[in-house]
Short mmCIF file of C-alpha atoms in Angstrom, two decimals:
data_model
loop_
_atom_site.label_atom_id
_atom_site.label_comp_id
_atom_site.label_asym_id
_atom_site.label_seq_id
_atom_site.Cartn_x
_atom_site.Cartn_y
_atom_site.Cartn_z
CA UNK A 27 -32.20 -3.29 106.13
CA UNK A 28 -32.38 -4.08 102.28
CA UNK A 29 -29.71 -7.20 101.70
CA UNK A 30 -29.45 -5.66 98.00
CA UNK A 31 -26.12 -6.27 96.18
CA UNK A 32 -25.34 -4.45 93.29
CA UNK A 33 -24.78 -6.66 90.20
CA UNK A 34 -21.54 -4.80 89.35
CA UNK A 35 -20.00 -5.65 93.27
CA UNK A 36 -20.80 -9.63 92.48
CA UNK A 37 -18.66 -9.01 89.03
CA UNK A 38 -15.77 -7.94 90.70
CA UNK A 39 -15.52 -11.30 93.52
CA UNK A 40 -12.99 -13.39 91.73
CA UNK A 41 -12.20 -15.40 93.90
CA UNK A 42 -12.20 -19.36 93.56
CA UNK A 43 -14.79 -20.70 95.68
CA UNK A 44 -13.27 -22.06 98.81
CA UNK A 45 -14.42 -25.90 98.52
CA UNK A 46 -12.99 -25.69 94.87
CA UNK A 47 -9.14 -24.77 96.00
CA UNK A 48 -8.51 -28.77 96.81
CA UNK A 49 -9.70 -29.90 93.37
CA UNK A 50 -7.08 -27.00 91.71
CA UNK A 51 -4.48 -28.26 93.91
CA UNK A 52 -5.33 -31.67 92.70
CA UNK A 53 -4.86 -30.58 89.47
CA UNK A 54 -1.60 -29.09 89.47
CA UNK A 55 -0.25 -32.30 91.57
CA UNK A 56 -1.97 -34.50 88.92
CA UNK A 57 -0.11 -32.53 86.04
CA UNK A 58 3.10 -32.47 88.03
CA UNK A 59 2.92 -36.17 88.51
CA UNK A 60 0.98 -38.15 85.81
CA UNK A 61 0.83 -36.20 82.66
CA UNK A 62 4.62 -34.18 82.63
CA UNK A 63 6.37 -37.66 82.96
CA UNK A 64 4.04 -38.90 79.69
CA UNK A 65 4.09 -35.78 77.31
CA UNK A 66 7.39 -36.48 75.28
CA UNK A 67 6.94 -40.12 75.16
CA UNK A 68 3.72 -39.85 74.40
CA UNK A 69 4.80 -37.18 71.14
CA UNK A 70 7.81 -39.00 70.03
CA UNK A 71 5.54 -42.39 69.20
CA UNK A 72 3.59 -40.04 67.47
CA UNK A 73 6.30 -39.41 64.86
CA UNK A 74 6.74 -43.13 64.54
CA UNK A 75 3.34 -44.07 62.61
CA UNK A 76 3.45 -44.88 58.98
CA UNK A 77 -0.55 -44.30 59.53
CA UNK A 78 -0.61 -41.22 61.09
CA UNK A 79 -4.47 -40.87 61.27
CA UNK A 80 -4.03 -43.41 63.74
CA UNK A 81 -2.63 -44.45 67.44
CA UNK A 82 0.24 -46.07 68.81
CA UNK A 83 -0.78 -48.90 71.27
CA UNK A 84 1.69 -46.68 73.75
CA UNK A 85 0.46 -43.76 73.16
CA UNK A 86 -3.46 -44.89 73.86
CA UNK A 87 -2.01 -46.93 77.34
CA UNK A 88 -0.09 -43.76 78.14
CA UNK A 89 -3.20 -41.79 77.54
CA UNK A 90 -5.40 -44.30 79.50
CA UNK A 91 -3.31 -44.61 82.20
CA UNK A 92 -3.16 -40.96 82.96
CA UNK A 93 -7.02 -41.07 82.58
CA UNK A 94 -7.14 -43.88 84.83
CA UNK A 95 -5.55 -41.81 87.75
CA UNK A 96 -7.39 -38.72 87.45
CA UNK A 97 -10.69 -40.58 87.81
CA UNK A 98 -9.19 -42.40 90.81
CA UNK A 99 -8.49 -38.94 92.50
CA UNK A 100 -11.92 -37.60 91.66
CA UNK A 101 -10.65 -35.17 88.58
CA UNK A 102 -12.77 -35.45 85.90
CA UNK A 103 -15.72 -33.35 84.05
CA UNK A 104 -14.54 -30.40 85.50
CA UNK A 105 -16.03 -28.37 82.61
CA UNK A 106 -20.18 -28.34 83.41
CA UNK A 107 -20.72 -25.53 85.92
CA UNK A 108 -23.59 -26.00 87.97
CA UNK A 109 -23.89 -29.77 87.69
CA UNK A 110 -23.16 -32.67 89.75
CA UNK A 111 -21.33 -34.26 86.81
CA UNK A 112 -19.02 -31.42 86.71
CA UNK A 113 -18.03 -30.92 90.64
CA UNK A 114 -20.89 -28.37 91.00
CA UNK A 115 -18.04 -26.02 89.80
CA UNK A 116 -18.85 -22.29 88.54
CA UNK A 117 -17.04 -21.27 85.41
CA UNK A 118 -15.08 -19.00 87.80
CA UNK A 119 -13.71 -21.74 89.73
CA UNK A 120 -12.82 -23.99 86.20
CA UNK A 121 -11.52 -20.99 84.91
CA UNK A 122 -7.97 -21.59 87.32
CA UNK A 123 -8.44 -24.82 86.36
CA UNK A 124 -8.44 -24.16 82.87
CA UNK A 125 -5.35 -22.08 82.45
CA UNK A 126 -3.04 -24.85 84.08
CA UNK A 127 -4.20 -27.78 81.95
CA UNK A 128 -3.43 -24.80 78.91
CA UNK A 129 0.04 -25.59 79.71
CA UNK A 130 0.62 -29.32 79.06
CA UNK A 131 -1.10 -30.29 75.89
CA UNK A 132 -2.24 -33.72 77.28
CA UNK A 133 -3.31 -32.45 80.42
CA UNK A 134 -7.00 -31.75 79.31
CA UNK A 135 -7.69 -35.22 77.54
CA UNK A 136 -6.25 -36.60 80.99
CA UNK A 137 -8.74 -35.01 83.25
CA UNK A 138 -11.40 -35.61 80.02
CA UNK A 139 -12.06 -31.48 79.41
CA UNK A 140 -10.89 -31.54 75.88
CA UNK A 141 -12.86 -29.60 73.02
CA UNK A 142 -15.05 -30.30 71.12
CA UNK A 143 -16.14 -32.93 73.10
CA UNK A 144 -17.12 -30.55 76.21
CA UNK A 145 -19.29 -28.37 74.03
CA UNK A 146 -20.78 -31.46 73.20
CA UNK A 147 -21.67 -33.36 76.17
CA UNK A 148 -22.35 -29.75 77.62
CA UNK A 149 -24.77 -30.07 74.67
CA UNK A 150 -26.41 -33.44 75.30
CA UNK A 151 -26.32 -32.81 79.05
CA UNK A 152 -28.69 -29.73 78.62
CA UNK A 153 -30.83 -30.49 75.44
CA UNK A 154 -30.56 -34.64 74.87
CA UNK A 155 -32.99 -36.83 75.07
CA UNK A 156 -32.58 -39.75 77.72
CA UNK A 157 -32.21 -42.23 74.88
CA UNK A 158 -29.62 -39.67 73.25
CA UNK A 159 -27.71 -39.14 76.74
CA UNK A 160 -27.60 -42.81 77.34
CA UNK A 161 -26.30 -43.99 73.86
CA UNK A 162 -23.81 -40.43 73.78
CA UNK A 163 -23.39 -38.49 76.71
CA UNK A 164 -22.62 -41.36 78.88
CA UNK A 165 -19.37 -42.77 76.71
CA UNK A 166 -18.28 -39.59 76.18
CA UNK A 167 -18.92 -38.96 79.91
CA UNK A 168 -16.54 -41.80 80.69
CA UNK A 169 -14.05 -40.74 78.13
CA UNK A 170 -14.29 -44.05 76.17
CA UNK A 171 -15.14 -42.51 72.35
CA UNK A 172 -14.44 -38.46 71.04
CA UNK A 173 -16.93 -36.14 69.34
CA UNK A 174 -17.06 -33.38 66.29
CA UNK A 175 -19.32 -30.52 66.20
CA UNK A 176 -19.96 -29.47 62.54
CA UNK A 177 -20.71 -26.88 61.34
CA UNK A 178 -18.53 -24.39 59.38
CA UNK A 179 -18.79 -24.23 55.44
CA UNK A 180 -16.41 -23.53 52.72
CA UNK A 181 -18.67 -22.06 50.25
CA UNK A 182 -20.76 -19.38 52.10
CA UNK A 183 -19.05 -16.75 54.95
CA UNK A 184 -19.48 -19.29 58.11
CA UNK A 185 -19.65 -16.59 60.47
CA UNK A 186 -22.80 -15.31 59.97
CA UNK A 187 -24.14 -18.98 60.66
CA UNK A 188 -27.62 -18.04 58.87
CA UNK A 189 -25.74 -18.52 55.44
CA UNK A 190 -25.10 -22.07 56.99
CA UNK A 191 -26.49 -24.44 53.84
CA UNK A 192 -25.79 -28.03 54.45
CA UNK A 193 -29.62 -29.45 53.97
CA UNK A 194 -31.35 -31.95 56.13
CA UNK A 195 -34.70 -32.85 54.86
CA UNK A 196 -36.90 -35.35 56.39
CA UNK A 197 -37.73 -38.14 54.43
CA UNK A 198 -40.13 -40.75 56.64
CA UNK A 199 -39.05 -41.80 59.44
CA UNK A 200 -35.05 -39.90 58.35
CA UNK A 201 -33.77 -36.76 57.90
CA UNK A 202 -31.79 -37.01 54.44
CA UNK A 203 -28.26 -34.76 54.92
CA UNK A 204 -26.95 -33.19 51.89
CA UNK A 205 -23.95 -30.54 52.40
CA UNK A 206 -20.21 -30.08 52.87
CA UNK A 207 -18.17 -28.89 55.83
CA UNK A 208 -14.15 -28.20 56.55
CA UNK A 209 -12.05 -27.35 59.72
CA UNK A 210 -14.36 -29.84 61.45
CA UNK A 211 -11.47 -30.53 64.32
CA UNK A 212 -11.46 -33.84 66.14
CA UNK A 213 -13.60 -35.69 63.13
CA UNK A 214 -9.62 -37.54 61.84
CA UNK A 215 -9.67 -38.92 65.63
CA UNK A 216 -10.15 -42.65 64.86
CA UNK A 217 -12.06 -42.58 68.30
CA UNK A 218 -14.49 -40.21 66.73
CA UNK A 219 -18.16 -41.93 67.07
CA UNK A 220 -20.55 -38.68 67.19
CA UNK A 221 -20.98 -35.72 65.28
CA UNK A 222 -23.79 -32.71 66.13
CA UNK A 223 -24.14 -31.43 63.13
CA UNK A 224 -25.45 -28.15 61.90
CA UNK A 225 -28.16 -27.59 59.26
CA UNK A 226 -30.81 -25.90 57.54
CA UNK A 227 -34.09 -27.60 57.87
CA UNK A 228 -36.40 -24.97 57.56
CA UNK A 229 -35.50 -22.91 54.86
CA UNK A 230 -38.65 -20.87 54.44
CA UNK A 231 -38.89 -19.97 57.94
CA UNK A 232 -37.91 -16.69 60.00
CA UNK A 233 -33.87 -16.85 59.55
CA UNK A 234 -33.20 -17.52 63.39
CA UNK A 235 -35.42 -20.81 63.03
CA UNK A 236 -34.22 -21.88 59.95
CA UNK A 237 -31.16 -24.42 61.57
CA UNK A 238 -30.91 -27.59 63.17
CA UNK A 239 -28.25 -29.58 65.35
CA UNK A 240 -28.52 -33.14 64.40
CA UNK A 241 -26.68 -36.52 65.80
CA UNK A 242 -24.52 -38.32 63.08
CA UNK A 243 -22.92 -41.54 64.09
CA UNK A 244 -19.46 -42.17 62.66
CA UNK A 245 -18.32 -43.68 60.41
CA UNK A 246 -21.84 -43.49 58.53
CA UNK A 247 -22.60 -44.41 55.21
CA UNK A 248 -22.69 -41.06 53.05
CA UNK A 249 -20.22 -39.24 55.08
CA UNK A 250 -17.35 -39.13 53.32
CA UNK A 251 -13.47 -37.73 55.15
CA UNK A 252 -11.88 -35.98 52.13
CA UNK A 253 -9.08 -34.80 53.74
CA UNK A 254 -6.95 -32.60 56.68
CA UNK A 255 -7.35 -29.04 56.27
CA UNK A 256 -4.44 -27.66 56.96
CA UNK A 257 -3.25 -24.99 59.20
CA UNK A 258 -0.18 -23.22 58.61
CA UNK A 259 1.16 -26.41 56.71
CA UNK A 260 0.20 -28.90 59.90
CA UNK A 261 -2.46 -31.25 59.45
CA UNK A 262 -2.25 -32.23 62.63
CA UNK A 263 -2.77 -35.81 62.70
CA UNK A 264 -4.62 -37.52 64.46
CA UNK A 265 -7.28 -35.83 65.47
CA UNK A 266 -7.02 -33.01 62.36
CA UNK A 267 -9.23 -30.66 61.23
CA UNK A 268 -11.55 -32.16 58.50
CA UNK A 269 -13.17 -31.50 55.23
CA UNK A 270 -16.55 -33.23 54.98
CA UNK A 271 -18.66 -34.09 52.57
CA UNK A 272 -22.57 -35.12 53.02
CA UNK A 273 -24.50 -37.59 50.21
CA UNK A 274 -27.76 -38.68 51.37
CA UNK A 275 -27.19 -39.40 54.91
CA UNK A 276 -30.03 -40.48 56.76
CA UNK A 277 -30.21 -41.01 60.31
CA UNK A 278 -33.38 -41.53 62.47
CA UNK A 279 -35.32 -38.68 63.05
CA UNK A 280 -34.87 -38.82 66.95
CA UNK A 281 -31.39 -38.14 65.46
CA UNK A 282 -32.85 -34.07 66.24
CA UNK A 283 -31.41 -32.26 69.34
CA UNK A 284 -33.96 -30.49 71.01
CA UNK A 285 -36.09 -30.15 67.89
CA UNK A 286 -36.56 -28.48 64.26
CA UNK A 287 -35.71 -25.12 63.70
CA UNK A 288 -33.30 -24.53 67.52
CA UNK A 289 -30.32 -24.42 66.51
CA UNK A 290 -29.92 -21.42 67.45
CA UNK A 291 -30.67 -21.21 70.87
CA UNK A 292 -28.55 -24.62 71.07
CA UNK A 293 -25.66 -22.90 70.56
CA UNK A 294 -26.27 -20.61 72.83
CA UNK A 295 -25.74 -23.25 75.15
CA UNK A 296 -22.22 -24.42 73.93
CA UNK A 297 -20.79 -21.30 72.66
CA UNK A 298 -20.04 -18.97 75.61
CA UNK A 299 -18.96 -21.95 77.45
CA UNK A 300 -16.84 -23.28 74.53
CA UNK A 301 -15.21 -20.19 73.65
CA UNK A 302 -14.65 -18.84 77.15
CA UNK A 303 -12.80 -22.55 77.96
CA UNK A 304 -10.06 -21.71 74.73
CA UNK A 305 -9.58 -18.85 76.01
CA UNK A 306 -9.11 -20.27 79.70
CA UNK A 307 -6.74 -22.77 78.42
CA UNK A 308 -5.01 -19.68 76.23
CA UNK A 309 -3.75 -17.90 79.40
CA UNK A 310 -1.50 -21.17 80.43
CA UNK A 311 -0.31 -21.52 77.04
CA UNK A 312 0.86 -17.91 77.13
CA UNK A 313 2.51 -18.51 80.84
CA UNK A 314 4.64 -21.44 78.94
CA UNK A 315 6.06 -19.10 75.80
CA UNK A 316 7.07 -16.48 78.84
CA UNK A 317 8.33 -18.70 80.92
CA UNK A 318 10.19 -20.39 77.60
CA UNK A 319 11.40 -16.48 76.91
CA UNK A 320 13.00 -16.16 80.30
CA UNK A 321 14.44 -19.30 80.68
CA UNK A 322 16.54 -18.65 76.82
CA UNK A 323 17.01 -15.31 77.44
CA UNK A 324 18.90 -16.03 80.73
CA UNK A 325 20.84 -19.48 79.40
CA UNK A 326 22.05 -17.86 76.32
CA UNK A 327 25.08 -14.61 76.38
CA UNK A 328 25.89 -12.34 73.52
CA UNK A 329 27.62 -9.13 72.97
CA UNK A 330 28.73 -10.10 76.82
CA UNK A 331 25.47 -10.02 78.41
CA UNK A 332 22.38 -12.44 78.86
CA UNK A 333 20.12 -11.92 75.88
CA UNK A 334 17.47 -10.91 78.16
CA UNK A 335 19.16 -7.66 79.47
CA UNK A 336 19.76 -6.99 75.53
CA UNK A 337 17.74 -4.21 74.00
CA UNK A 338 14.25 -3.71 75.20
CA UNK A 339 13.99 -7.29 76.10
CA UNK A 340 13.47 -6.59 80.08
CA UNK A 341 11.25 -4.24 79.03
CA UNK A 342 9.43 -7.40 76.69
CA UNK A 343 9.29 -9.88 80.00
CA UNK A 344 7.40 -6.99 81.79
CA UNK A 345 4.72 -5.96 79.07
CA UNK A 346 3.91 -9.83 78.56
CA UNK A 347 3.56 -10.32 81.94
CA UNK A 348 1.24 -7.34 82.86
CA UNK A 349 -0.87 -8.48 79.42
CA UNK A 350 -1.03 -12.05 80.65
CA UNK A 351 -2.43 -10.64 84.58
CA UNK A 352 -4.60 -8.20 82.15
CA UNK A 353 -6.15 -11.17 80.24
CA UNK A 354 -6.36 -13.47 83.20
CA UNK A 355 -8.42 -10.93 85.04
CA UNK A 356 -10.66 -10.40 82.26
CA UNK A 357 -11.18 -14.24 81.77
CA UNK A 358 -12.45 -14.49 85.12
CA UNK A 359 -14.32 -11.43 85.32
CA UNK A 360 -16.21 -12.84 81.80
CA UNK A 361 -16.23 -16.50 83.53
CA UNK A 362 -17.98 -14.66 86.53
CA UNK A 363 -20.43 -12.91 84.08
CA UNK A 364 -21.59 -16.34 83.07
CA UNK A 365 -22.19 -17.28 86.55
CA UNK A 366 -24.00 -14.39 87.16
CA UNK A 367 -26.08 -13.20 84.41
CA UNK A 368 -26.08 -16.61 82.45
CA UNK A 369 -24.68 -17.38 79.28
CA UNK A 370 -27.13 -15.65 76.84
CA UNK A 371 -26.42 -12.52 78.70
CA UNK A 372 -22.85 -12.82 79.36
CA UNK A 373 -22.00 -12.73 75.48
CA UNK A 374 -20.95 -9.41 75.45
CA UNK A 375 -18.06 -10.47 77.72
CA UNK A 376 -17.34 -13.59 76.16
CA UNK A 377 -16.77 -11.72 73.27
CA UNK A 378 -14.38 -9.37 75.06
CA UNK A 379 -12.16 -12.09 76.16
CA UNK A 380 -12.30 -14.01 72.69
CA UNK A 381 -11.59 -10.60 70.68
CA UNK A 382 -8.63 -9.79 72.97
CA UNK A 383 -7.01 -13.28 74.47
CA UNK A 384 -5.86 -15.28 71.41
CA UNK A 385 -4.50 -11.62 69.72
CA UNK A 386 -2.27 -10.62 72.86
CA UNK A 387 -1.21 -14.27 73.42
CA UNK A 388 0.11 -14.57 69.70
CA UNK A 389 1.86 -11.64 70.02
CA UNK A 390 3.90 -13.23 73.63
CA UNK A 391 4.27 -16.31 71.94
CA UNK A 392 5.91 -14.48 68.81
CA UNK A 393 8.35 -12.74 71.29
CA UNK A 394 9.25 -15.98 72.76
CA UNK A 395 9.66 -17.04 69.47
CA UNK A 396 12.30 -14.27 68.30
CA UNK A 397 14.57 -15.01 71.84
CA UNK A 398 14.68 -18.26 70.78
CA UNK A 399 16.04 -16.95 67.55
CA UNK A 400 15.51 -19.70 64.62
CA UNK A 401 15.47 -22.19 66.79
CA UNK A 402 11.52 -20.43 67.87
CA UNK A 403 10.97 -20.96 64.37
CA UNK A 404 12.04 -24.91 64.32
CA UNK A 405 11.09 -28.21 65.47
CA UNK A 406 13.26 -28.41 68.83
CA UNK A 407 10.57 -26.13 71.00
CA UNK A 408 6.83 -25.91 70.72
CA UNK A 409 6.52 -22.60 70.13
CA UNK A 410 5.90 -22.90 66.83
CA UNK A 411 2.97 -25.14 67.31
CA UNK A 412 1.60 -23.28 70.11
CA UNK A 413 1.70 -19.88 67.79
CA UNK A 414 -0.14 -22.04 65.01
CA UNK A 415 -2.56 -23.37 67.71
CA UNK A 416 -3.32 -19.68 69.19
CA UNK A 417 -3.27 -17.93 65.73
CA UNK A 418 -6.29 -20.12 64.44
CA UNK A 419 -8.11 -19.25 67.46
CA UNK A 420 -8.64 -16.13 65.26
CA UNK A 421 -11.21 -17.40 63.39
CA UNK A 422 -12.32 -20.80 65.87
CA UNK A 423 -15.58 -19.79 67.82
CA UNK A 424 -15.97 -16.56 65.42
CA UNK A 425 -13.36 -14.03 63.52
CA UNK A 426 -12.21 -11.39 65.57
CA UNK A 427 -14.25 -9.25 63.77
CA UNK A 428 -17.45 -10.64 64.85
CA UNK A 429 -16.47 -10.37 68.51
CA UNK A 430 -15.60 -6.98 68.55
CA UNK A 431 -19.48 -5.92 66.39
CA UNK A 432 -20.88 -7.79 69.05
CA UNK A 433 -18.73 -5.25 71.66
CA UNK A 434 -19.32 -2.36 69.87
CA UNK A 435 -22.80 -2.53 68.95
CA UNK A 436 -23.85 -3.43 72.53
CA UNK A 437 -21.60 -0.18 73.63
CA UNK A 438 -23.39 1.72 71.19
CA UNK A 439 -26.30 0.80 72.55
CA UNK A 440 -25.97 2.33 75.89
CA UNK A 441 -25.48 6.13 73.92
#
């Protein structure tokens, strides 16, 4: 009897594997317990700094402390699938996990899953040299520094990332970086001591061979912080999202992830993980603005009825909650593609989820917004933020627009 399983039966198990169901339930305790209590404390000494590219004492022993007990209970690097680093966990199984920590911003620093930093150790774990993993991967393992991956331009359309023309030219024993970059998020942390860095080293080779990832301490003399770019008006400090600019950098040659002319297939490695974990994280976030919507619609009366019997707002509660179910099942069934086919495979589904995720969770968040009335608009609730935060997602990991060529031209294919 043939033991045979169709590909397309696998796709459709979505369920978390059994020995991972402790480690969620971990999670959400851990949450509950050690990150909840910290959040607002942790954001009001925020708006205390005169420096605010920098960190209150609190807010780093807050931070720490909640880091502290996750390690303790054996939560930590939940991100790398298929390693003993990360739990041995599937990216089905980290996909739960993903959407709970999506609804308490500190929650991923805590349990050290935080962007870009797992693209990048996901990075060095796969490609780095044991010299690079030991002076990198291992800190950043531990959660003791934070990481930037650079590599969008302002000067040539980013997301075709053969126009990519920062320079990198070896000179000796150095390559010699030349270039500028912006939106490079996590580069204003003051923790900040790596950078993988994307360039062109080979210009007159075949376009797919032309780029390079490269390792660029920080700070380093020649790279120069010009400034926060911001988004919608918020530069959010600390960590921000940074314009760059490259004169004659030179770092050591070794400095070379995997070697000249791959950096291609490098980010092969980090981007299907990367871009499947925002969009993880996005499903949480989009459980908070509906849960937000409920809670005002029922707390607040007009016209001498709860706002949320008013109009077609019942109606509103039920569409966002079948799209949220709709996108959760199609995170997991793209997680489970990964697991299955592998990431270079799996794109086509990636790019599903990352075309139609951060679109349908704006629009929730914007009807949690207009319950809320101008007070979704203000200060007092995070929905402002968290619209800001989803909206960019847009254009983070690729414009909509790419995703949905890569979609359609694979569907094409099959005619």
């Amino acid at each position: 009897m043939s033991s045979f399983v169709d590909p397309s039966l696998k796709m459709n198990d979505l369920e978390m594997s059994e020995a991972s169901v402790p480690l969620f339930e971990a999670v959400k305790k851990h949450i509950e317990e050690n990150v909840k209590p910290i959040q607002e404390e942790y954001e009001e000494l925020g708006r205390t700094l005169e420096d605010r590219w920098s960190f209150h004492p609190r807010q780093l022993e807050l931070l720490e402390g909640a880091k502290n007990k996750a390690k303790e209970a054996g939560l930590w690097n939940f991100f790398l699938p298929d390693s003993p680093i990360g739990h041995g966990m599937t990216n089905l199984d980290y996909a739960y996990i993903a959407a709970e920590l999506g609804k308490v911003p500190l929650a991923s620093e805590s349990l050290n899953c935080n962007a870009p930093d797992t693209g990048n150790m996901e990075v060095l774990q796969h490609v780095g040299t044991p010299e690079q993993k030991e002076k990198w991967l291992k800190p950043l393992l531990n959660g003791e520094i934070r990481s930037a991956f650079a590599m969008t331009e302002p000067n040539v359309a980013s997301s075709d990332a053969k126009n990519i023309s920062t320079t990198a030219v070896l000179d000796g024993d150095d390559w010699v970086i030349n270039g500028e970059k912006y939106y490079i998020s996590g580069a204003g942390d003051p923790r900040c001591r790596i950078m993988i860095v994307m360039v062109k080293t080979s210009p007159d080779a075949e376009p797919h061979k032309q780029q390079s990832q490269i390792l660029v301490p920080l700070p380093h003399p020649g790279v120069e912080i010009v400034g926060p770019m911001h988004v919608f008006g918020e530069d959010h400090a600390p960590r921000g999202h940074m314009h760059l600019r490259f004169k004659d950098v030179r770092v050591p040659k070794e400095n070379m992830l995997l070697g000249e002319g791959r950096g291609f297939e490098i980010s092969q490695l980090r981007l299907g993980p990367g871009r499947i974990h925002h969009c993880m994280r996005t499903i949480g976030k989009a459980e908070r603005a509906l849960d937000m919507m409920v809670e005002r619609g029922l707390s607040r009366e007009a016209f001498g009825q709860p706002l949320i019997k008013l109009g077609k707002n019942l109606e509103t509660v039920s569409r966002n909650r079948i799209e949220i179910e709709a996108m959760r099942l199609m995170v997991l069934k793209a997680a489970k593609a990964m697991d299955v086919m592998g990431n270079k495979e799996a794109r086509i589904w990636v790019s599903m989820v990352k075309a139609m995720v951060p679109e349908k969770a704006c629009k929730i968040i914007d009807d949690a917004i207009q319950i809320h009335g101008a007070t979704g608009i203000s200060q007092w609730t995070p929905l402002a933020e968290l619209y800001t935060d989803i909206r960019h997602l847009r254009f983070a990991d690729g414009p909509d627009e790419v995703h949905h060529m890569v979609v359609g031209r694979a569907e094409l294919k099959r005619h």
